[in-house]
Amino acid sequence: MKVTVKGQVTIPIQIREKLGITPNSEVDFVEEDGRVYIKRKISPIPPISRFHRFRGAATVKMTTDEILALTRGEE
């Protein structure tokens, strides 16, 4: 395997599939005892929005104009 001028190498498909490396995945290189290992970085789970539980929960059968009239104090 050759290293490009930019220091890039192609990770073989078998390795990518085994490690679950997909486009835009992040990896780490770890050096131990003169050997270099590649590890897939496990990205943290993004925090759930405090509004997430309300998504899709509206049950009011009003039109947008009716809702806007309520919020504006119109009758």
mmCIF file of C-alpha atoms in Angstrom, residues 51-60:
data_model
loop_
_atom_site.group_PDB
_atom_site.id
_atom_site.type_symbol
_atom_site.label_atom_id
_atom_site.label_comp_id
_atom_site.label_asym_id
_atom_site.label_seq_id
_atom_site.Cartn_x
_atom_site.Cartn_y
_atom_site.Cartn_z
ATOM 1 C CA PHE A 51 -38.438 19.909 22.827
ATOM 2 C CA HIS A 52 -37.959 16.460 21.264
ATOM 3 C CA ARG A 53 -40.756 14.830 23.258
ATOM 4 C CA PHE A 54 -43.243 17.431 22.023
ATOM 5 C CA ARG A 55 -42.492 16.880 18.339
ATOM 6 C CA GLY A 56 -45.653 15.708 16.603
ATOM 7 C CA ALA A 57 -47.710 15.982 19.804
ATOM 8 C CA ALA A 58 -50.061 18.783 18.724
ATOM 9 C CA THR A 59 -53.670 17.655 18.608
ATOM 10 C CA VAL A 60 -55.430 20.988 18.010
#
